[in-house]
Amino acid sequence: MTDQRKYAEWEHGRLFRNGRVVQAPPAGTVSRSAGSADPMAERPPMSLALVQRGRERFEIFCTPCHGRSGDGNGIVVQRGFPHPPDYAAPRLVNAPDRYFYDVITNGHGAMYSYADRVPPKDRWAITAYIRALQRSRAS
């Protein structure tokens, strides 16, 4: 494998039908590079559809650790994994929406990045659902 022929980007290659070595990225590709060119840099307007989508995505990706109510007592935690914070904690209630989006994107503490699993629109939807969970648990 170390002695494979490699194409230079300006060469003609027989690997693809169009003969080009450098190919355009597939539709829907999300850039992993940091920068302000993020098309989802701003949260979409709050709506029932956004919260419902967020609940669906939250139940798929977040409940194993964070639990259905966001208390941080998911099934993975019950089996010995580190306990994530409760979303009702004042620090998280007062955090800006962008904080949750960034944690989903980049990870935090024991939580790894979900950037390759959760598209940007769904990160905002999960954030909206977290806000709904926080409001439902407020005393």
Short mmCIF file of N, CA and C in Angstrom, two decimals:
data_model
loop_
_atom_site.label_atom_id
_atom_site.label_comp_id
_atom_site.label_asym_id
_atom_site.label_seq_id
_atom_site.Cartn_x
_atom_site.Cartn_y
_atom_site.Cartn_z
N MET A 1 0.81 -1.20 0.00
CA MET A 1 0.00 0.00 0.00
C MET A 1 0.85 1.26 0.00
N THR A 2 2.04 1.20 0.52
CA THR A 2 2.86 2.41 0.58
C THR A 2 3.43 2.78 -0.78
N ASP A 3 3.41 1.85 -1.73
CA ASP A 3 3.97 2.12 -3.06
C ASP A 3 2.90 2.27 -4.13
N GLN A 4 1.73 2.73 -3.74
CA GLN A 4 0.64 2.90 -4.71
C GLN A 4 0.89 4.11 -5.58
N ARG A 5 0.38 4.04 -6.80
CA ARG A 5 0.42 5.20 -7.69
C ARG A 5 -0.58 6.21 -7.16
N LYS A 6 -0.17 7.44 -7.10
CA LYS A 6 -1.04 8.50 -6.62
C LYS A 6 -1.22 9.54 -7.72
N TYR A 7 -2.42 10.06 -7.81
CA TYR A 7 -2.72 11.09 -8.80
C TYR A 7 -2.44 12.47 -8.22
N ALA A 8 -1.93 13.36 -9.04
CA ALA A 8 -1.85 14.77 -8.69
C ALA A 8 -3.17 15.40 -9.15
N GLU A 9 -3.59 16.44 -8.50
CA GLU A 9 -4.92 16.98 -8.77
C GLU A 9 -5.10 17.51 -10.19
N TRP A 10 -4.04 17.87 -10.89
CA TRP A 10 -4.15 18.40 -12.25
C TRP A 10 -4.06 17.32 -13.32
N GLU A 11 -3.77 16.10 -12.91
CA GLU A 11 -3.63 15.01 -13.87
C GLU A 11 -4.97 14.52 -14.40
N HIS A 12 -4.92 13.85 -15.52
CA HIS A 12 -6.08 13.15 -16.06
C HIS A 12 -6.11 11.79 -15.38
N GLY A 13 -7.25 11.41 -14.83
CA GLY A 13 -7.36 10.13 -14.14
C GLY A 13 -8.44 9.26 -14.74
N ARG A 14 -8.20 7.98 -14.78
CA ARG A 14 -9.18 7.05 -15.34
C ARG A 14 -10.14 6.51 -14.28
N LEU A 15 -9.97 6.92 -13.06
CA LEU A 15 -10.79 6.41 -11.97
C LEU A 15 -12.25 6.85 -12.08
N PHE A 16 -12.49 8.09 -12.53
CA PHE A 16 -13.84 8.63 -12.64
C PHE A 16 -14.21 8.83 -14.10
N ARG A 17 -15.48 8.76 -14.41
CA ARG A 17 -15.96 8.86 -15.80
C ARG A 17 -15.61 10.19 -16.45
N ASN A 18 -15.60 11.26 -15.66
CA ASN A 18 -15.31 12.57 -16.24
C ASN A 18 -13.81 12.81 -16.44
N GLY A 19 -12.98 11.87 -16.03
CA GLY A 19 -11.54 11.97 -16.25
C GLY A 19 -10.81 12.91 -15.31
N ARG A 20 -11.52 13.55 -14.42
CA ARG A 20 -10.88 14.48 -13.49
C ARG A 20 -10.51 13.76 -12.21
N VAL A 21 -9.41 14.17 -11.60
CA VAL A 21 -8.99 13.58 -10.33
C VAL A 21 -9.75 14.25 -9.18
N VAL A 22 -9.84 15.57 -9.21
CA VAL A 22 -10.54 16.30 -8.16
C VAL A 22 -12.02 16.33 -8.50
N GLN A 23 -12.84 15.83 -7.58
CA GLN A 23 -14.28 15.76 -7.79
C GLN A 23 -14.99 16.74 -6.87
N ALA A 24 -16.14 17.22 -7.31
CA ALA A 24 -16.96 18.09 -6.46
C ALA A 24 -17.53 17.25 -5.32
N PRO A 25 -17.68 17.83 -4.13
CA PRO A 25 -18.25 17.05 -3.02
C PRO A 25 -19.71 16.70 -3.30
N PRO A 26 -20.18 15.59 -2.75
CA PRO A 26 -21.58 15.21 -2.95
C PRO A 26 -22.54 16.25 -2.36
N ALA A 27 -23.74 16.29 -2.90
CA ALA A 27 -24.77 17.22 -2.40
C ALA A 27 -25.03 16.92 -0.92
N GLY A 28 -25.17 17.98 -0.12
CA GLY A 28 -25.46 17.81 1.30
C GLY A 28 -24.22 17.67 2.17
N THR A 29 -23.02 17.74 1.57
CA THR A 29 -21.80 17.63 2.34
C THR A 29 -21.66 18.83 3.27
N VAL A 30 -21.32 18.57 4.53
CA VAL A 30 -21.14 19.63 5.52
C VAL A 30 -19.65 19.79 5.77
N SER A 31 -19.16 21.01 5.64
CA SER A 31 -17.76 21.30 5.87
C SER A 31 -17.40 21.11 7.33
N ARG A 32 -16.27 20.47 7.59
CA ARG A 32 -15.80 20.28 8.96
C ARG A 32 -14.88 21.41 9.39
N SER A 33 -14.57 22.33 8.50
CA SER A 33 -13.67 23.42 8.85
C SER A 33 -14.41 24.50 9.61
N ALA A 34 -13.72 25.11 10.54
CA ALA A 34 -14.32 26.18 11.34
C ALA A 34 -14.36 27.46 10.52
N GLY A 35 -15.29 28.30 10.82
CA GLY A 35 -15.36 29.57 10.12
C GLY A 35 -16.75 30.14 10.16
N SER A 36 -16.89 31.36 9.69
CA SER A 36 -18.18 32.03 9.73
C SER A 36 -19.02 31.72 8.50
N ALA A 37 -18.55 30.85 7.62
CA ALA A 37 -19.30 30.51 6.42
C ALA A 37 -20.36 29.45 6.70
N ASP A 38 -20.59 29.13 7.96
CA ASP A 38 -21.57 28.12 8.35
C ASP A 38 -22.97 28.62 7.97
N PRO A 39 -23.66 27.92 7.06
CA PRO A 39 -24.98 28.38 6.65
C PRO A 39 -26.00 28.30 7.78
N MET A 40 -25.70 27.56 8.83
CA MET A 40 -26.63 27.41 9.94
C MET A 40 -26.11 28.13 11.19
N ALA A 41 -25.36 29.20 10.98
CA ALA A 41 -24.77 29.91 12.11
C ALA A 41 -25.82 30.54 13.02
N GLU A 42 -26.99 30.81 12.49
CA GLU A 42 -28.06 31.41 13.29
C GLU A 42 -29.20 30.42 13.45
N ARG A 43 -29.77 30.41 14.64
CA ARG A 43 -30.88 29.51 14.94
C ARG A 43 -32.10 29.87 14.08
N PRO A 44 -32.76 28.87 13.51
CA PRO A 44 -33.99 29.17 12.77
C PRO A 44 -35.08 29.62 13.73
N PRO A 45 -36.13 30.25 13.24
CA PRO A 45 -37.21 30.71 14.12
C PRO A 45 -37.85 29.54 14.87
N MET A 46 -38.20 29.79 16.11
CA MET A 46 -38.85 28.77 16.93
C MET A 46 -40.22 28.43 16.34
N SER A 47 -40.49 27.15 16.23
CA SER A 47 -41.79 26.69 15.74
C SER A 47 -42.09 25.33 16.33
N LEU A 48 -43.34 24.94 16.29
CA LEU A 48 -43.72 23.63 16.79
C LEU A 48 -43.03 22.53 15.99
N ALA A 49 -42.93 22.70 14.68
CA ALA A 49 -42.26 21.70 13.84
C ALA A 49 -40.79 21.54 14.23
N LEU A 50 -40.12 22.66 14.55
CA LEU A 50 -38.72 22.60 14.96
C LEU A 50 -38.57 21.83 16.27
N VAL A 51 -39.44 22.10 17.24
CA VAL A 51 -39.39 21.41 18.53
C VAL A 51 -39.71 19.92 18.35
N GLN A 52 -40.68 19.60 17.51
CA GLN A 52 -41.03 18.20 17.28
C GLN A 52 -39.88 17.45 16.62
N ARG A 53 -39.22 18.08 15.66
CA ARG A 53 -38.06 17.47 15.02
C ARG A 53 -36.95 17.30 16.06
N GLY A 54 -36.77 18.30 16.91
CA GLY A 54 -35.78 18.23 17.96
C GLY A 54 -36.04 17.09 18.93
N ARG A 55 -37.29 16.89 19.28
CA ARG A 55 -37.62 15.78 20.18
C ARG A 55 -37.25 14.44 19.54
N GLU A 56 -37.59 14.29 18.28
CA GLU A 56 -37.28 13.05 17.56
C GLU A 56 -35.77 12.79 17.54
N ARG A 57 -35.01 13.81 17.20
CA ARG A 57 -33.54 13.67 17.13
C ARG A 57 -32.95 13.48 18.53
N PHE A 58 -33.48 14.20 19.52
CA PHE A 58 -33.02 14.07 20.90
C PHE A 58 -33.19 12.64 21.39
N GLU A 59 -34.36 12.06 21.12
CA GLU A 59 -34.62 10.69 21.56
C GLU A 59 -33.69 9.68 20.89
N ILE A 60 -33.26 9.97 19.68
CA ILE A 60 -32.33 9.08 18.98
C ILE A 60 -30.91 9.24 19.50
N PHE A 61 -30.42 10.46 19.55
CA PHE A 61 -29.00 10.70 19.83
C PHE A 61 -28.67 11.03 21.29
N CYS A 62 -29.58 11.63 22.03
CA CYS A 62 -29.24 12.20 23.33
C CYS A 62 -29.71 11.41 24.54
N THR A 63 -30.86 10.74 24.43
CA THR A 63 -31.42 10.07 25.60
C THR A 63 -30.54 8.97 26.19
N PRO A 64 -29.70 8.28 25.41
CA PRO A 64 -28.87 7.26 26.06
C PRO A 64 -28.04 7.81 27.22
N CYS A 65 -27.57 9.04 27.11
CA CYS A 65 -26.78 9.64 28.19
C CYS A 65 -27.61 10.63 29.01
N HIS A 66 -28.35 11.51 28.34
CA HIS A 66 -29.03 12.61 29.02
C HIS A 66 -30.40 12.23 29.57
N GLY A 67 -30.94 11.08 29.22
CA GLY A 67 -32.25 10.67 29.70
C GLY A 67 -33.36 11.39 28.96
N ARG A 68 -34.57 10.83 29.02
CA ARG A 68 -35.71 11.42 28.29
C ARG A 68 -36.08 12.81 28.80
N SER A 69 -35.88 13.06 30.07
CA SER A 69 -36.26 14.37 30.64
C SER A 69 -35.09 15.35 30.68
N GLY A 70 -33.91 14.93 30.24
CA GLY A 70 -32.76 15.82 30.26
C GLY A 70 -32.10 15.93 31.62
N ASP A 71 -32.40 14.97 32.53
CA ASP A 71 -31.84 15.03 33.88
C ASP A 71 -30.43 14.43 33.96
N GLY A 72 -29.94 13.88 32.86
CA GLY A 72 -28.59 13.32 32.84
C GLY A 72 -28.51 11.91 33.39
N ASN A 73 -29.64 11.22 33.45
CA ASN A 73 -29.65 9.87 34.01
C ASN A 73 -30.14 8.87 32.96
N GLY A 74 -29.47 8.84 31.81
CA GLY A 74 -29.82 7.91 30.75
C GLY A 74 -29.33 6.50 31.05
N ILE A 75 -29.68 5.57 30.19
CA ILE A 75 -29.35 4.16 30.38
C ILE A 75 -27.83 3.93 30.39
N VAL A 76 -27.09 4.69 29.60
CA VAL A 76 -25.64 4.54 29.57
C VAL A 76 -25.04 4.94 30.91
N VAL A 77 -25.57 5.98 31.51
CA VAL A 77 -25.10 6.45 32.81
C VAL A 77 -25.40 5.40 33.88
N GLN A 78 -26.57 4.78 33.79
CA GLN A 78 -26.94 3.75 34.75
C GLN A 78 -26.01 2.54 34.67
N ARG A 79 -25.27 2.43 33.59
CA ARG A 79 -24.32 1.33 33.42
C ARG A 79 -22.87 1.75 33.66
N GLY A 80 -22.70 2.93 34.26
CA GLY A 80 -21.36 3.34 34.69
C GLY A 80 -20.69 4.46 33.92
N PHE A 81 -21.29 4.95 32.87
CA PHE A 81 -20.69 6.05 32.11
C PHE A 81 -20.79 7.33 32.91
N PRO A 82 -19.87 8.30 32.72
CA PRO A 82 -19.94 9.56 33.48
C PRO A 82 -21.30 10.26 33.33
N HIS A 83 -21.75 10.86 34.40
CA HIS A 83 -23.05 11.53 34.48
C HIS A 83 -22.97 12.90 33.81
N PRO A 84 -23.73 13.15 32.72
CA PRO A 84 -23.74 14.49 32.13
C PRO A 84 -24.55 15.45 33.00
N PRO A 85 -24.40 16.74 32.79
CA PRO A 85 -25.15 17.69 33.62
C PRO A 85 -26.64 17.64 33.33
N ASP A 86 -27.42 18.03 34.33
CA ASP A 86 -28.86 18.16 34.21
C ASP A 86 -29.16 19.45 33.45
N TYR A 87 -30.02 19.37 32.43
CA TYR A 87 -30.35 20.57 31.65
C TYR A 87 -31.07 21.63 32.48
N ALA A 88 -31.63 21.24 33.63
CA ALA A 88 -32.31 22.21 34.50
C ALA A 88 -31.34 22.99 35.38
N ALA A 89 -30.05 22.66 35.33
CA ALA A 89 -29.05 23.39 36.11
C ALA A 89 -29.03 24.86 35.66
N PRO A 90 -28.95 25.79 36.60
CA PRO A 90 -28.98 27.22 36.24
C PRO A 90 -27.94 27.59 35.18
N ARG A 91 -26.77 26.99 35.26
CA ARG A 91 -25.72 27.29 34.27
C ARG A 91 -26.20 27.00 32.85
N LEU A 92 -26.94 25.91 32.66
CA LEU A 92 -27.40 25.55 31.33
C LEU A 92 -28.70 26.26 30.95
N VAL A 93 -29.52 26.57 31.92
CA VAL A 93 -30.74 27.34 31.64
C VAL A 93 -30.35 28.73 31.14
N ASN A 94 -29.28 29.29 31.70
CA ASN A 94 -28.83 30.64 31.33
C ASN A 94 -27.87 30.66 30.14
N ALA A 95 -27.45 29.50 29.67
CA ALA A 95 -26.51 29.44 28.54
C ALA A 95 -27.22 29.88 27.26
N PRO A 96 -26.50 30.53 26.34
CA PRO A 96 -27.12 30.90 25.06
C PRO A 96 -27.40 29.65 24.21
N ASP A 97 -28.33 29.75 23.29
CA ASP A 97 -28.66 28.63 22.42
C ASP A 97 -27.44 28.11 21.67
N ARG A 98 -26.58 29.03 21.27
CA ARG A 98 -25.39 28.65 20.50
C ARG A 98 -24.51 27.67 21.28
N TYR A 99 -24.53 27.74 22.61
CA TYR A 99 -23.74 26.83 23.44
C TYR A 99 -24.11 25.38 23.15
N PHE A 100 -25.42 25.07 23.12
CA PHE A 100 -25.86 23.70 22.88
C PHE A 100 -25.49 23.26 21.47
N TYR A 101 -25.68 24.14 20.50
CA TYR A 101 -25.30 23.85 19.11
C TYR A 101 -23.81 23.51 19.03
N ASP A 102 -22.99 24.32 19.69
CA ASP A 102 -21.54 24.10 19.66
C ASP A 102 -21.14 22.81 20.37
N VAL A 103 -21.78 22.47 21.47
CA VAL A 103 -21.46 21.22 22.18
C VAL A 103 -21.84 20.02 21.32
N ILE A 104 -22.98 20.08 20.65
CA ILE A 104 -23.36 18.98 19.75
C ILE A 104 -22.34 18.88 18.62
N THR A 105 -21.90 20.00 18.11
CA THR A 105 -20.96 20.03 16.99
C THR A 105 -19.56 19.56 17.39
N ASN A 106 -19.04 20.06 18.52
CA ASN A 106 -17.65 19.82 18.88
C ASN A 106 -17.44 18.85 20.03
N GLY A 107 -18.50 18.52 20.75
CA GLY A 107 -18.36 17.70 21.95
C GLY A 107 -17.92 18.55 23.13
N HIS A 108 -17.96 17.93 24.32
CA HIS A 108 -17.54 18.65 25.53
C HIS A 108 -17.35 17.62 26.63
N GLY A 109 -16.24 17.67 27.32
CA GLY A 109 -15.96 16.69 28.37
C GLY A 109 -15.92 15.29 27.80
N ALA A 110 -16.71 14.38 28.36
CA ALA A 110 -16.74 12.99 27.89
C ALA A 110 -17.59 12.84 26.62
N MET A 111 -18.36 13.86 26.28
CA MET A 111 -19.21 13.79 25.08
C MET A 111 -18.38 14.08 23.85
N TYR A 112 -18.45 13.19 22.88
CA TYR A 112 -17.72 13.40 21.64
C TYR A 112 -18.56 14.20 20.65
N SER A 113 -17.94 14.65 19.59
CA SER A 113 -18.61 15.45 18.57
C SER A 113 -19.67 14.62 17.84
N TYR A 114 -20.79 15.25 17.59
CA TYR A 114 -21.84 14.63 16.77
C TYR A 114 -21.93 15.31 15.40
N ALA A 115 -20.91 16.07 15.01
CA ALA A 115 -20.94 16.82 13.76
C ALA A 115 -21.14 15.91 12.55
N ASP A 116 -20.60 14.70 12.60
CA ASP A 116 -20.75 13.81 11.46
C ASP A 116 -22.02 12.97 11.53
N ARG A 117 -22.77 13.07 12.62
CA ARG A 117 -24.00 12.28 12.79
C ARG A 117 -25.26 13.12 12.74
N VAL A 118 -25.16 14.36 13.21
CA VAL A 118 -26.34 15.23 13.32
C VAL A 118 -26.12 16.45 12.42
N PRO A 119 -26.94 16.61 11.38
CA PRO A 119 -26.80 17.77 10.49
C PRO A 119 -27.06 19.07 11.23
N PRO A 120 -26.54 20.20 10.73
CA PRO A 120 -26.72 21.48 11.41
C PRO A 120 -28.18 21.83 11.73
N LYS A 121 -29.09 21.60 10.80
CA LYS A 121 -30.51 21.92 11.06
C LYS A 121 -31.03 21.12 12.25
N ASP A 122 -30.61 19.88 12.37
CA ASP A 122 -31.06 19.05 13.48
C ASP A 122 -30.41 19.46 14.80
N ARG A 123 -29.21 20.02 14.75
CA ARG A 123 -28.57 20.53 15.98
C ARG A 123 -29.40 21.66 16.57
N TRP A 124 -29.91 22.54 15.69
CA TRP A 124 -30.76 23.63 16.16
C TRP A 124 -32.09 23.09 16.66
N ALA A 125 -32.60 22.05 16.00
CA ALA A 125 -33.87 21.45 16.45
C ALA A 125 -33.69 20.83 17.83
N ILE A 126 -32.58 20.14 18.06
CA ILE A 126 -32.31 19.56 19.38
C ILE A 126 -32.19 20.67 20.42
N THR A 127 -31.53 21.76 20.06
CA THR A 127 -31.40 22.89 20.97
C THR A 127 -32.78 23.43 21.35
N ALA A 128 -33.67 23.54 20.37
CA ALA A 128 -35.04 24.02 20.66
C ALA A 128 -35.75 23.06 21.60
N TYR A 129 -35.55 21.76 21.41
CA TYR A 129 -36.20 20.79 22.28
C TYR A 129 -35.61 20.83 23.70
N ILE A 130 -34.30 21.04 23.80
CA ILE A 130 -33.68 21.19 25.13
C ILE A 130 -34.31 22.37 25.86
N ARG A 131 -34.55 23.46 25.15
CA ARG A 131 -35.20 24.64 25.76
C ARG A 131 -36.62 24.27 26.22
N ALA A 132 -37.33 23.48 25.43
CA ALA A 132 -38.67 23.04 25.83
C ALA A 132 -38.60 22.17 27.08
N LEU A 133 -37.62 21.27 27.13
CA LEU A 133 -37.43 20.43 28.33
C LEU A 133 -37.16 21.29 29.56
N GLN A 134 -36.30 22.29 29.39
CA GLN A 134 -35.97 23.17 30.51
C GLN A 134 -37.21 23.90 31.01
N ARG A 135 -38.01 24.41 30.11
CA ARG A 135 -39.22 25.12 30.51
C ARG A 135 -40.22 24.20 31.18
N SER A 136 -40.31 22.97 30.71
CA SER A 136 -41.27 22.03 31.30
C SER A 136 -40.86 21.60 32.70
N ARG A 137 -39.58 21.72 33.03
CA ARG A 137 -39.09 21.30 34.35
C ARG A 137 -38.89 22.50 35.28
N ALA A 138 -39.12 23.70 34.81
CA ALA A 138 -38.92 24.89 35.65
C ALA A 138 -39.94 24.91 36.78
N SER A 139 -39.48 25.31 37.96
CA SER A 139 -40.40 25.36 39.11
C SER A 139 -41.03 26.71 39.26
#
